Amino acid sequence: TKKRAQRISTHARAVAVSRMSTQSRVTPKSTVGSSRVKGTKRIVRVAAGDLETPPEEPLVMARDDDVLPDNLLDSVVQAGEATAAALKAGKGRCVAELLIPELWDVTSGPVMAEEGDQLRWWELAREFVSQLGQSYGAGGVRAVFPDAGGAAMLKNRWGNGVNFAISSLDDAEPMQEADSLIVITCPDPPSLKATRALAEKAMEKGVPVVMFNPRLASGDVGIGVAVRDMRVNFLSTFLVTYSIYPLSSPSGSVFKKYPGQWQVFLEEENNVGRYKLVAERSAPPGGGEA
């Protein structure tokens, strides 16, 4: 089993797990309802020619799918670390996407079918912003939510229990002078212009901007060419530092972790919980291509 999640403190693990459903999985296996993320790794033991000196530890063959997260908490850690690494490398605009199968449909986008789903979406954002702040190692982190009502509700709910400031795109001044990192959480289609304006203001002040789970597209129904072009041009200025979303038929996942390339994994038929790397490239695969 991978050791990455052990780097999170016991307290943070308990808080994160208690807030999120442990049934939520971002790895491809979750699309078929299995609680397992990966199968047991194949162990290759050194032939014991001398039984008096057995190897202290078994040798483990590295696999391509070892890069995939083991669970939801692991994916948040990976996303925060990858995005922080990109920021430290001088990337001023980043995007991180954790598209949970239970809350995300490949075709239509966010699905809030059950009571509490919206709150789970916000709690996921909270974990990401907290992890990003820890990995980035700088104070002055601000999470900006799409609307004032949602921001006020979350500020009241979380109180002083977060390591970042909270504001909304509806605020007259969503960004303050002391801010050193802006995280725009889950911006939606109606907030496209405000998101773009905030990103431009942050760039003028030399403050990096991260978008978490942006959902700026809405099927393009009823929007003009100018708005569509503005969205495409705006998104093209961002670097995707982390992305994982499920494939349903066949079961698999599209995965990206900075500084690596886009990868497509498909479930192995005769090896439960393991996935085969079938494609790797610099650009994300289109829907039909994936």
Short mmCIF file of C-alpha atoms in Angstrom, two decimals, residues 180-289:
data_model
loop_
_atom_site.label_atom_id
_atom_site.label_comp_id
_atom_site.label_asym_id
_atom_site.label_seq_id
_atom_site.Cartn_x
_atom_site.Cartn_y
_atom_site.Cartn_z
CA SER A 180 -0.58 35.81 -1.57
CA LEU A 181 -2.63 33.05 -3.24
CA ILE A 182 -6.17 33.07 -4.63
CA VAL A 183 -8.13 29.83 -4.99
CA ILE A 184 -11.37 30.27 -6.93
CA THR A 185 -13.44 27.29 -5.87
CA CYS A 186 -15.96 25.73 -8.24
CA PRO A 187 -16.65 28.81 -10.42
CA ASP A 188 -19.83 28.29 -12.46
CA PRO A 189 -21.02 29.66 -15.85
CA PRO A 190 -22.76 32.79 -14.45
CA SER A 191 -19.53 33.77 -12.69
CA LEU A 192 -17.29 33.57 -15.76
CA LYS A 193 -16.83 37.34 -16.13
CA ALA A 194 -16.19 37.85 -12.41
CA THR A 195 -13.73 34.94 -12.38
CA ARG A 196 -11.86 36.41 -15.32
CA ALA A 197 -11.80 39.88 -13.74
CA LEU A 198 -10.42 38.53 -10.47
CA ALA A 199 -7.74 36.54 -12.28
CA GLU A 200 -6.69 39.66 -14.18
CA LYS A 201 -6.51 41.73 -11.00
CA ALA A 202 -4.44 39.05 -9.26
CA MET A 203 -2.05 38.93 -12.22
CA GLU A 204 -1.55 42.70 -11.99
CA LYS A 205 -0.56 42.31 -8.35
CA GLY A 206 1.64 39.28 -9.01
CA VAL A 207 -0.59 36.93 -7.03
CA PRO A 208 -1.04 33.39 -8.43
CA VAL A 209 -4.53 32.03 -9.04
CA VAL A 210 -5.76 28.45 -8.76
CA MET A 211 -9.17 27.26 -9.93
CA PHE A 212 -10.52 24.20 -8.17
CA ASN A 213 -13.16 22.11 -9.96
CA PRO A 214 -14.16 24.86 -12.39
CA ARG A 215 -17.47 24.27 -14.16
CA LEU A 216 -17.51 27.26 -16.47
CA ALA A 217 -19.10 25.34 -19.36
CA SER A 218 -22.80 24.50 -19.37
CA GLY A 219 -23.29 22.69 -22.64
CA ASP A 220 -22.94 25.94 -24.60
CA VAL A 221 -26.71 26.07 -25.06
CA GLY A 222 -27.96 29.60 -25.59
CA ILE A 223 -24.62 31.37 -25.31
CA GLY A 224 -23.06 33.50 -27.99
CA VAL A 225 -19.83 32.96 -29.87
CA ALA A 226 -18.18 35.87 -28.05
CA VAL A 227 -18.86 34.35 -24.61
CA ARG A 228 -17.73 30.92 -25.76
CA ASP A 229 -14.52 32.33 -27.19
CA MET A 230 -13.87 34.33 -24.02
CA ARG A 231 -14.21 31.19 -21.92
CA VAL A 232 -11.94 29.13 -24.17
CA ASN A 233 -9.30 31.85 -24.31
CA PHE A 234 -9.45 32.37 -20.55
CA LEU A 235 -9.09 28.68 -19.73
CA SER A 236 -6.19 28.36 -22.15
CA THR A 237 -4.12 30.60 -19.86
CA PHE A 238 -4.32 28.01 -17.05
CA LEU A 239 -2.15 24.94 -16.55
CA VAL A 240 -3.92 21.77 -15.40
CA THR A 241 -1.80 20.61 -12.49
CA TYR A 242 -4.08 17.78 -11.35
CA SER A 243 -7.05 16.05 -12.90
CA ILE A 244 -8.78 12.75 -12.44
CA TYR A 245 -12.14 11.76 -13.84
CA PRO A 246 -13.80 8.42 -14.49
CA LEU A 247 -14.48 6.53 -17.68
CA SER A 248 -17.55 4.34 -17.52
CA SER A 249 -17.39 2.10 -20.57
CA PRO A 250 -14.93 0.52 -20.38
CA SER A 251 -14.12 1.23 -16.75
CA GLY A 252 -11.09 3.42 -16.35
CA SER A 253 -9.81 6.89 -15.64
CA VAL A 254 -8.16 9.90 -17.24
CA PHE A 255 -5.37 11.16 -14.97
CA LYS A 256 -2.93 14.08 -14.88
CA LYS A 257 -0.50 15.06 -12.16
CA TYR A 258 2.03 17.85 -12.63
CA PRO A 259 4.66 17.64 -14.01
CA GLY A 260 3.55 14.44 -15.70
CA GLN A 261 1.51 14.03 -18.86
CA TRP A 262 -2.13 13.10 -19.37
CA GLN A 263 -2.66 9.37 -18.93
CA VAL A 264 -5.55 7.04 -19.70
CA PHE A 265 -5.97 3.90 -17.59
CA LEU A 266 -8.33 0.99 -18.20
CA GLU A 267 -9.25 -1.70 -15.72
CA GLU A 268 -7.50 -5.03 -16.18
CA GLU A 269 -9.99 -7.82 -16.75
CA ASN A 270 -8.13 -10.52 -14.86
CA ASN A 271 -6.49 -8.44 -12.16
CA VAL A 272 -9.11 -6.88 -9.91
CA GLY A 273 -8.25 -3.42 -8.69
CA ARG A 274 -5.40 -2.82 -11.13
CA TYR A 275 -5.34 -0.64 -14.22
CA LYS A 276 -3.39 -0.68 -17.45
CA LEU A 277 -1.86 2.47 -18.92
CA VAL A 278 -3.15 2.59 -22.50
CA ALA A 279 -2.27 6.15 -23.55
CA GLU A 280 -0.01 8.99 -22.48
CA ARG A 281 0.31 12.39 -24.12
CA SER A 282 0.85 16.10 -23.48
CA ALA A 283 -2.72 17.18 -24.32
CA PRO A 284 -5.91 15.92 -22.68
CA PRO A 285 -7.92 13.41 -24.72
CA GLY A 286 -11.23 14.62 -26.07
CA GLY A 287 -14.49 13.02 -24.95
CA GLY A 288 -14.87 10.69 -27.93
CA GLU A 289 -11.17 9.96 -28.05
#
